[in-house]
Short mmCIF file of C-alpha atoms and ligand atoms in Angstrom, two decimals:
data_model
loop_
_atom_site.label_atom_id
_atom_site.label_comp_id
_atom_site.label_asym_id
_atom_site.label_seq_id
_atom_site.Cartn_x
_atom_site.Cartn_y
_atom_site.Cartn_z
CA MET U 1 -53.09 -193.08 18.98
CA SER U 2 -49.76 -193.61 20.00
CA ASP U 3 -48.13 -196.76 20.36
CA PRO U 4 -49.50 -198.66 23.14
CA SER U 5 -45.77 -199.84 24.45
CA THR U 6 -45.13 -195.83 25.08
CA PRO U 7 -45.39 -194.95 28.35
CA LEU U 8 -48.41 -192.74 29.25
CA LEU U 9 -45.92 -190.51 31.02
CA GLN U 10 -42.08 -189.59 30.36
CA VAL U 11 -40.81 -186.95 32.27
CA GLU U 12 -36.71 -186.16 31.72
CA GLN U 13 -34.34 -183.85 33.61
CA VAL U 14 -37.40 -181.38 34.42
CA ARG U 15 -36.16 -178.71 36.13
CA LYS U 16 -38.05 -175.47 38.27
CA LEU U 17 -35.91 -172.96 39.55
CA PHE U 18 -37.75 -170.46 41.76
CA PRO U 19 -35.76 -166.77 41.46
CA LEU U 20 -35.50 -165.31 44.75
CA LYS U 21 -37.14 -162.00 45.28
CA SER U 22 -36.28 -159.39 47.99
CA GLY U 23 -39.18 -158.19 50.47
CA GLY U 24 -40.35 -155.82 47.84
CA GLY U 25 -41.34 -158.43 45.50
CA VAL U 26 -38.67 -156.51 43.17
CA LEU U 27 -34.93 -158.73 41.76
CA SER U 28 -32.64 -157.14 44.15
CA PHE U 29 -29.71 -157.70 41.71
CA GLY U 30 -28.40 -155.74 39.25
CA ALA U 31 -29.13 -157.24 35.84
CA ALA U 32 -25.66 -158.24 35.71
CA ARG U 33 -25.72 -160.18 38.63
CA ARG U 34 -27.94 -163.55 38.15
CA ALA U 35 -30.46 -163.83 41.33
CA PRO U 36 -30.28 -166.51 43.55
CA MET U 37 -32.24 -169.32 42.73
CA LEU U 38 -34.23 -171.51 44.99
CA HIS U 39 -34.36 -175.48 43.22
CA ALA U 40 -37.09 -176.71 43.82
CA VAL U 41 -37.12 -179.38 41.17
CA ASP U 42 -33.69 -180.12 40.34
CA GLY U 43 -33.40 -182.70 37.26
CA VAL U 44 -36.07 -185.37 37.51
CA ASP U 45 -36.85 -188.20 35.41
CA LEU U 46 -39.74 -190.27 35.81
CA GLU U 47 -42.05 -192.40 33.81
CA ILE U 48 -45.40 -193.75 34.68
CA GLY U 49 -46.63 -196.79 32.37
CA ARG U 50 -50.67 -197.44 31.67
CA GLY U 51 -52.68 -198.09 34.46
CA GLU U 52 -49.24 -198.09 36.66
CA SER U 53 -49.59 -196.30 40.04
CA VAL U 54 -46.68 -194.67 41.11
CA GLY U 55 -45.90 -192.95 44.81
CA LEU U 56 -43.85 -189.78 45.39
CA VAL U 57 -42.72 -189.41 48.89
CA GLY U 58 -39.77 -187.11 50.66
CA GLU U 59 -39.91 -184.69 53.46
CA SER U 60 -41.54 -181.05 53.25
CA GLY U 61 -39.97 -178.85 50.40
CA CYS U 62 -38.10 -181.56 48.77
CA GLY U 63 -40.33 -180.16 45.64
CA LYS U 64 -43.40 -182.96 45.32
CA SER U 65 -46.23 -180.32 44.04
CA THR U 66 -43.60 -178.43 42.07
CA LEU U 67 -42.83 -181.68 40.10
CA VAL U 68 -46.91 -182.27 40.29
CA ARG U 69 -47.23 -178.75 38.86
CA LEU U 70 -44.92 -179.21 36.34
CA ILE U 71 -46.78 -182.62 35.01
CA THR U 72 -50.23 -181.19 35.35
CA ARG U 73 -48.96 -177.83 33.18
CA THR U 74 -50.45 -175.29 35.45
CA LEU U 75 -46.43 -174.18 36.02
CA ASP U 76 -43.48 -173.95 33.14
CA PRO U 77 -40.84 -175.76 33.98
CA THR U 78 -37.31 -174.15 33.39
CA GLY U 79 -35.72 -176.94 31.80
CA GLY U 80 -36.15 -180.81 30.57
CA SER U 81 -39.03 -182.60 28.87
CA ILE U 82 -42.49 -183.81 29.65
CA ARG U 83 -44.28 -186.33 26.97
CA PHE U 84 -47.57 -187.62 27.65
CA ARG U 85 -48.22 -190.49 25.00
CA GLY U 86 -44.94 -189.63 23.28
CA GLU U 87 -45.93 -186.13 22.36
CA ASP U 88 -44.36 -183.02 24.11
CA ILE U 89 -46.30 -181.15 26.64
CA GLY U 90 -43.58 -179.73 28.56
CA GLY U 91 -43.11 -177.33 25.71
CA ILE U 92 -46.98 -176.26 25.54
CA PRO U 93 -46.97 -172.63 27.82
CA ALA U 94 -49.22 -173.28 31.15
CA SER U 95 -51.85 -171.12 30.02
CA ARG U 96 -52.23 -172.83 27.09
CA PHE U 97 -52.32 -175.86 27.94
CA ALA U 98 -56.30 -175.78 29.11
CA ARG U 99 -56.94 -175.63 24.96
CA THR U 100 -55.36 -179.15 24.60
CA PRO U 101 -56.67 -182.27 24.06
CA GLN U 102 -54.19 -183.60 26.77
CA ARG U 103 -55.89 -181.47 29.20
CA ARG U 104 -58.45 -183.72 29.82
CA GLU U 105 -56.40 -187.12 29.91
CA VAL U 106 -54.33 -185.21 32.95
CA GLN U 107 -56.37 -184.49 35.68
CA MET U 108 -56.07 -183.86 39.51
CA VAL U 109 -57.36 -184.36 42.77
CA PHE U 110 -56.33 -181.61 46.10
CA GLN U 111 -55.17 -181.86 49.15
CA ASP U 112 -57.78 -179.62 50.67
CA PRO U 113 -61.28 -180.54 49.09
CA THR U 114 -62.67 -177.37 50.51
CA ASP U 115 -60.14 -175.13 48.91
CA SER U 116 -60.73 -176.44 45.19
CA LEU U 117 -64.17 -176.39 45.84
CA ASN U 118 -66.05 -173.03 44.62
CA PRO U 119 -68.33 -172.31 47.77
CA ARG U 120 -71.05 -170.78 45.57
CA HIS U 121 -71.58 -173.98 43.58
CA THR U 122 -73.42 -177.39 44.49
CA ALA U 123 -71.71 -180.40 44.28
CA ARG U 124 -73.79 -180.75 41.09
CA ASP U 125 -72.66 -177.69 39.60
CA ALA U 126 -69.25 -178.72 40.46
CA ILE U 127 -69.01 -182.09 38.77
CA ALA U 128 -70.71 -180.89 35.75
CA GLU U 129 -68.19 -177.93 35.55
CA PRO U 130 -65.55 -180.13 33.39
CA LEU U 131 -68.20 -182.31 31.81
CA ARG U 132 -69.08 -178.93 30.17
CA LEU U 133 -66.08 -177.18 29.69
CA LEU U 134 -64.18 -179.54 28.06
CA GLY U 135 -66.44 -182.61 27.33
CA HIS U 136 -68.80 -179.94 25.79
CA LEU U 137 -72.09 -181.88 27.26
CA SER U 138 -75.39 -179.76 27.70
CA GLY U 139 -79.05 -180.41 28.97
CA GLN U 140 -79.74 -183.96 29.39
CA ALA U 141 -76.74 -185.74 28.54
CA LEU U 142 -74.79 -183.22 31.14
CA ALA U 143 -77.20 -184.40 33.77
CA ALA U 144 -77.28 -187.99 33.09
CA ARG U 145 -73.56 -188.06 33.29
CA VAL U 146 -73.59 -186.42 36.60
CA ASP U 147 -75.40 -188.48 37.71
CA GLU U 148 -73.48 -191.37 36.79
CA VAL U 149 -70.12 -189.58 38.02
CA ALA U 150 -71.79 -189.37 41.12
CA GLY U 151 -72.74 -192.68 41.60
CA LEU U 152 -68.79 -194.13 40.61
CA VAL U 153 -68.04 -192.02 43.73
CA GLN U 154 -70.70 -193.16 45.78
CA MET U 155 -71.76 -189.97 46.35
CA PRO U 156 -75.65 -190.24 47.05
CA ARG U 157 -77.88 -188.42 44.58
CA GLU U 158 -79.86 -186.06 47.23
CA LEU U 159 -76.47 -184.36 48.03
CA LEU U 160 -76.01 -182.92 44.87
CA GLY U 161 -77.90 -179.87 45.38
CA ARG U 162 -75.70 -179.38 48.45
CA PHE U 163 -73.30 -176.39 48.50
CA PRO U 164 -69.92 -177.23 49.83
CA HIS U 165 -70.38 -175.61 53.41
CA GLN U 166 -73.22 -178.15 53.80
CA LEU U 167 -70.82 -181.53 53.37
CA SER U 168 -68.63 -183.74 55.29
CA GLY U 169 -65.12 -183.83 54.69
CA GLY U 170 -65.81 -187.09 53.10
CA GLN U 171 -68.40 -185.96 50.77
CA LYS U 172 -66.33 -182.86 49.53
CA ALA U 173 -63.47 -185.28 48.57
CA ARG U 174 -65.72 -187.40 46.88
CA VAL U 175 -67.10 -184.26 44.65
CA GLY U 176 -63.58 -183.48 44.43
CA ILE U 177 -62.23 -187.05 42.78
CA ALA U 178 -65.71 -186.91 40.78
CA ARG U 179 -64.65 -183.58 39.21
CA ALA U 180 -60.95 -185.29 38.27
CA VAL U 181 -62.85 -188.78 37.22
CA ALA U 182 -65.58 -187.68 35.08
CA LEU U 183 -63.70 -187.48 32.11
CA GLU U 184 -62.30 -190.62 32.53
CA PRO U 185 -58.74 -189.19 32.37
CA SER U 186 -55.80 -191.71 31.73
CA LEU U 187 -53.85 -190.30 34.06
CA LEU U 188 -55.08 -188.91 37.72
CA VAL U 189 -52.42 -187.03 39.94
CA LEU U 190 -53.20 -187.13 43.77
CA ASP U 191 -51.40 -184.42 45.74
CA GLU U 192 -51.91 -185.56 49.13
CA PRO U 193 -55.68 -186.48 48.46
CA THR U 194 -56.34 -187.83 52.24
CA ALA U 195 -54.32 -185.53 54.14
CA ALA U 196 -57.25 -182.97 55.20
CA LEU U 197 -59.55 -185.77 55.87
CA ASP U 198 -60.01 -187.95 59.57
CA VAL U 199 -58.31 -191.10 59.64
CA SER U 200 -61.31 -192.86 59.66
CA VAL U 201 -62.66 -191.17 56.36
CA GLN U 202 -59.34 -191.29 54.95
CA ALA U 203 -59.63 -195.42 54.67
CA VAL U 204 -62.69 -195.00 53.02
CA ILE U 205 -61.51 -192.61 50.40
CA LEU U 206 -58.48 -194.76 49.95
CA HIS U 207 -60.39 -197.69 49.13
CA LEU U 208 -62.54 -195.60 46.66
CA LEU U 209 -59.52 -194.61 44.88
CA ALA U 210 -57.85 -198.02 44.79
CA ASP U 211 -61.51 -199.33 43.47
CA LEU U 212 -61.64 -196.28 40.72
CA ARG U 213 -58.10 -197.02 39.47
CA GLU U 214 -59.10 -200.86 38.95
CA ARG U 215 -62.35 -200.06 37.14
CA LEU U 216 -61.43 -197.04 35.03
CA GLY U 217 -58.01 -198.08 34.12
CA MET U 218 -56.43 -195.23 35.76
CA SER U 219 -52.27 -194.48 36.38
CA TYR U 220 -52.20 -192.43 39.37
CA LEU U 221 -49.44 -190.21 40.63
CA PHE U 222 -49.69 -190.51 44.27
CA VAL U 223 -48.28 -187.90 46.10
CA SER U 224 -48.10 -188.57 50.26
CA HIS U 225 -46.97 -188.02 53.45
CA ASP U 226 -47.57 -191.80 54.70
CA LEU U 227 -45.64 -194.02 53.44
CA ASN U 228 -48.06 -196.89 54.61
CA ILE U 229 -50.61 -195.23 52.28
CA VAL U 230 -48.13 -195.51 49.51
CA ARG U 231 -47.30 -199.09 50.45
CA LEU U 232 -50.90 -200.06 49.75
CA LEU U 233 -51.64 -198.42 46.28
CA CYS U 234 -48.54 -197.85 44.69
CA ASP U 235 -47.02 -200.39 42.22
CA ARG U 236 -43.51 -198.13 42.34
CA VAL U 237 -42.64 -195.27 44.69
CA MET U 238 -40.00 -192.24 44.24
CA VAL U 239 -38.32 -190.88 47.14
CA MET U 240 -37.22 -187.40 47.06
CA TYR U 241 -34.85 -185.44 48.66
CA LEU U 242 -34.11 -181.23 47.79
CA GLY U 243 -35.37 -181.64 44.51
CA ARG U 244 -33.79 -184.70 43.36
CA VAL U 245 -35.35 -188.08 43.14
CA VAL U 246 -32.62 -190.20 45.60
CA GLU U 247 -34.39 -193.76 45.05
CA SER U 248 -37.10 -194.94 42.79
CA GLY U 249 -37.85 -198.66 42.40
CA PRO U 250 -40.74 -201.16 42.51
CA ALA U 251 -42.52 -200.33 46.27
CA ARG U 252 -42.22 -203.78 47.77
CA GLU U 253 -38.45 -203.40 47.27
CA VAL U 254 -38.13 -200.38 47.86
CA PHE U 255 -40.08 -200.62 50.94
CA GLU U 256 -38.38 -204.09 52.15
CA ALA U 257 -34.47 -202.80 51.41
CA PRO U 258 -34.27 -199.64 50.70
CA ARG U 259 -30.81 -198.84 49.40
CA HIS U 260 -30.58 -195.23 49.99
CA PRO U 261 -29.46 -193.62 53.73
CA TYR U 262 -32.30 -191.43 53.35
CA THR U 263 -34.74 -193.72 52.62
CA ARG U 264 -33.65 -195.87 55.48
CA ALA U 265 -33.85 -192.77 57.65
CA LEU U 266 -37.64 -192.02 56.17
CA LEU U 267 -38.87 -195.70 56.37
CA SER U 268 -37.37 -196.50 60.17
CA ALA U 269 -39.71 -193.87 61.56
CA ILE U 270 -42.56 -195.75 60.44
CA PRO U 271 -43.54 -198.64 62.94
CA GLY U 272 -43.87 -201.46 61.29
CA LEU U 273 -42.40 -200.38 58.43
CA SER U 274 -38.73 -200.44 59.60
CA GLY U 275 -37.26 -200.91 56.00
CA GLY U 276 -34.03 -203.25 57.49
CA ALA U 277 -33.04 -200.49 59.87
CA ALA U 278 -33.11 -202.01 63.59
CA ARG U 279 -34.13 -198.89 65.55
CA ARG U 280 -34.79 -195.42 64.38
CA ILE U 281 -32.36 -193.48 62.20
CA ARG U 282 -32.17 -189.98 63.74
CA LEU U 283 -30.81 -187.51 60.64
CA GLU U 284 -28.65 -185.26 62.37
CA GLY U 285 -27.14 -181.80 61.14
CA ASP U 286 -28.82 -179.36 58.99
CA PRO U 287 -30.21 -180.13 55.72
CA THR U 288 -28.71 -178.25 52.64
CA SER U 289 -30.45 -175.47 51.46
CA PRO U 290 -32.43 -175.36 47.97
CA VAL U 291 -30.80 -172.46 47.03
CA ASP U 292 -27.80 -172.51 44.81
CA PRO U 293 -27.02 -176.09 46.16
CA ASP U 294 -23.37 -176.70 45.55
CA PRO U 295 -23.46 -178.52 42.29
CA ALA U 296 -20.55 -180.71 43.22
CA ARG U 297 -21.51 -182.19 46.23
CA CYS U 298 -24.35 -184.96 47.58
CA ARG U 299 -27.07 -182.62 48.65
CA PHE U 300 -28.06 -185.24 51.73
CA HIS U 301 -24.11 -185.28 52.92
CA GLY U 302 -24.52 -182.33 55.63
CA ARG U 303 -27.49 -185.48 57.23
CA CYS U 304 -26.04 -189.27 56.00
CA PRO U 305 -25.15 -191.12 58.40
CA GLN U 306 -22.26 -192.68 56.48
CA GLY U 307 -21.03 -189.51 54.13
CA ARG U 308 -18.05 -189.91 52.76
CA ASP U 309 -15.52 -187.38 51.06
CA ALA U 310 -16.49 -188.85 48.04
CA CYS U 311 -19.95 -187.78 48.85
CA THR U 312 -18.33 -183.67 48.78
CA ALA U 313 -16.65 -184.44 45.40
CA SER U 314 -19.48 -184.91 43.26
CA SER U 315 -22.92 -185.00 43.34
CA PRO U 316 -24.24 -189.17 43.04
CA VAL U 317 -26.69 -189.71 39.90
CA LEU U 318 -29.67 -192.50 39.64
CA GLN U 319 -27.61 -195.36 39.14
CA SER U 320 -29.77 -198.69 38.41
CA THR U 321 -28.77 -201.39 41.13
CA GLY U 322 -31.57 -203.67 39.68
CA PRO U 323 -34.27 -204.23 37.36
CA GLY U 324 -36.00 -200.79 37.56
CA HIS U 325 -34.63 -199.49 40.48
CA SER U 326 -32.40 -196.89 40.96
CA VAL U 327 -30.47 -195.00 43.81
CA ALA U 328 -28.61 -191.77 43.58
CA CYS U 329 -25.58 -192.81 46.30
CA HIS U 330 -22.24 -193.37 46.15
CA PHE U 331 -22.64 -195.81 48.87
CA PRO U 332 -25.55 -197.29 48.66
CA GLU U 333 -27.02 -200.02 51.30
CA PRO U 334 -26.67 -203.57 49.44
CA GLY U 335 -29.88 -204.77 48.43
N1 LIG H 1 -44.29 -170.46 43.76
C1 LIG H 1 -43.10 -170.52 44.34
N2 LIG H 1 -41.75 -169.34 44.12
C2 LIG H 1 -41.12 -169.83 44.95
N3 LIG H 1 -40.32 -170.88 46.09
C3 LIG H 1 -41.43 -171.84 45.59
C4 LIG H 1 -42.89 -171.49 45.11
N4 LIG H 1 -43.79 -172.85 45.28
C5 LIG H 1 -42.31 -173.92 46.14
N5 LIG H 1 -41.50 -173.26 46.41
C6 LIG H 1 -40.41 -173.91 46.94
O1 LIG H 1 -39.83 -174.61 46.33
C7 LIG H 1 -39.88 -175.49 47.14
C8 LIG H 1 -40.37 -176.87 46.71
O2 LIG H 1 -41.84 -176.58 47.52
P1 LIG H 1 -42.74 -177.57 47.21
O3 LIG H 1 -44.30 -177.26 47.52
O4 LIG H 1 -43.18 -178.68 45.92
O5 LIG H 1 -42.33 -178.94 48.11
P2 LIG H 1 -43.40 -179.89 48.40
O6 LIG H 1 -42.43 -181.52 48.63
O7 LIG H 1 -44.95 -180.04 48.19
O8 LIG H 1 -43.55 -179.46 50.28
P3 LIG H 1 -45.05 -180.29 51.02
O9 LIG H 1 -44.48 -181.96 51.63
O10 LIG H 1 -45.09 -179.19 52.40
O11 LIG H 1 -46.11 -180.31 50.20
C9 LIG H 1 -39.81 -175.13 48.80
O12 LIG H 1 -38.55 -174.91 49.20
C10 LIG H 1 -41.12 -174.11 48.27
O13 LIG H 1 -40.19 -173.01 49.49
MG1 LIG H 2 -46.65 -180.19 48.12
#
């Protein structure tokens, strides 16, 4: 048993670079010259405490899903460390992670339940699978546990014999959540879990997720484009921009008084969630390319409303601006 004061998840300076390939799928550069690299995740620190819910936001392509795949160990990091209950899981190759005891403790809920469910498996089979493979249950014990888990996600028993195409979006989402919580993981990683659902169904599923977290005492890493959802569900929020965390802090504080100009712009676009900005802040300019970005300049500089000379001289690192709140900006907004 690890020390209970150790955070559940500790990610330090984790990186994932993808080599860019030529059209033919073969690296187009000679051995002497390094291929250009796409910096999908570039030195991210993250801690999640036991029972804590952390939101991860940022525009499309900033590296949220890549970070999630590193944490759930379906992708191997290029560098940095990932520890779960103090034990290094970042060094275990993704191909071997499935056979570790940590595998059942870190579970994932995917964006589109249709993609993640096997069309030839009934809801019962889908929920039973992790219980059989990782929980080693069979026979009566397995059937009883499937019923129990279906109850947890409020999935009517009479629907368990149905195939995915015979279920609604909301019911498929419940099956996806049931699979993830069946083994009572301590960390649930949710990558846009309701993005594929109708708005009315979204609310019901979010309510279910909030309820399950409380009942099962899980920690959440919650990726969403919807800042209102993050505000409702998360204790803490991390804002990513081009592979890096630009701001991280208590959700209430970040939403009410964002310190990074990118966070301010992001929040200013949400009605009723202006984040201290009186008007919508439109980002002008072109985003920096994620391919071999200049290490000596701030990645947000090209679009930043207040970019100055210092921003092209050195890249800002995350610095504490208050308890649990940090910002990577040379000129943060006053809190
Ligand atoms: N397997 C891969 N090979 C090459 N590049 C990749 C790969 N996976 C992701 N990328 C690139 O890494 C960057 C981050 O992608 P990622 O999917 O993590 O973004 P995201 O924040 O989840 O975006 P979205 O909000 O659209 O889901 C993008 O530039 C993407 O094109
Ligand atoms: Mg994504």
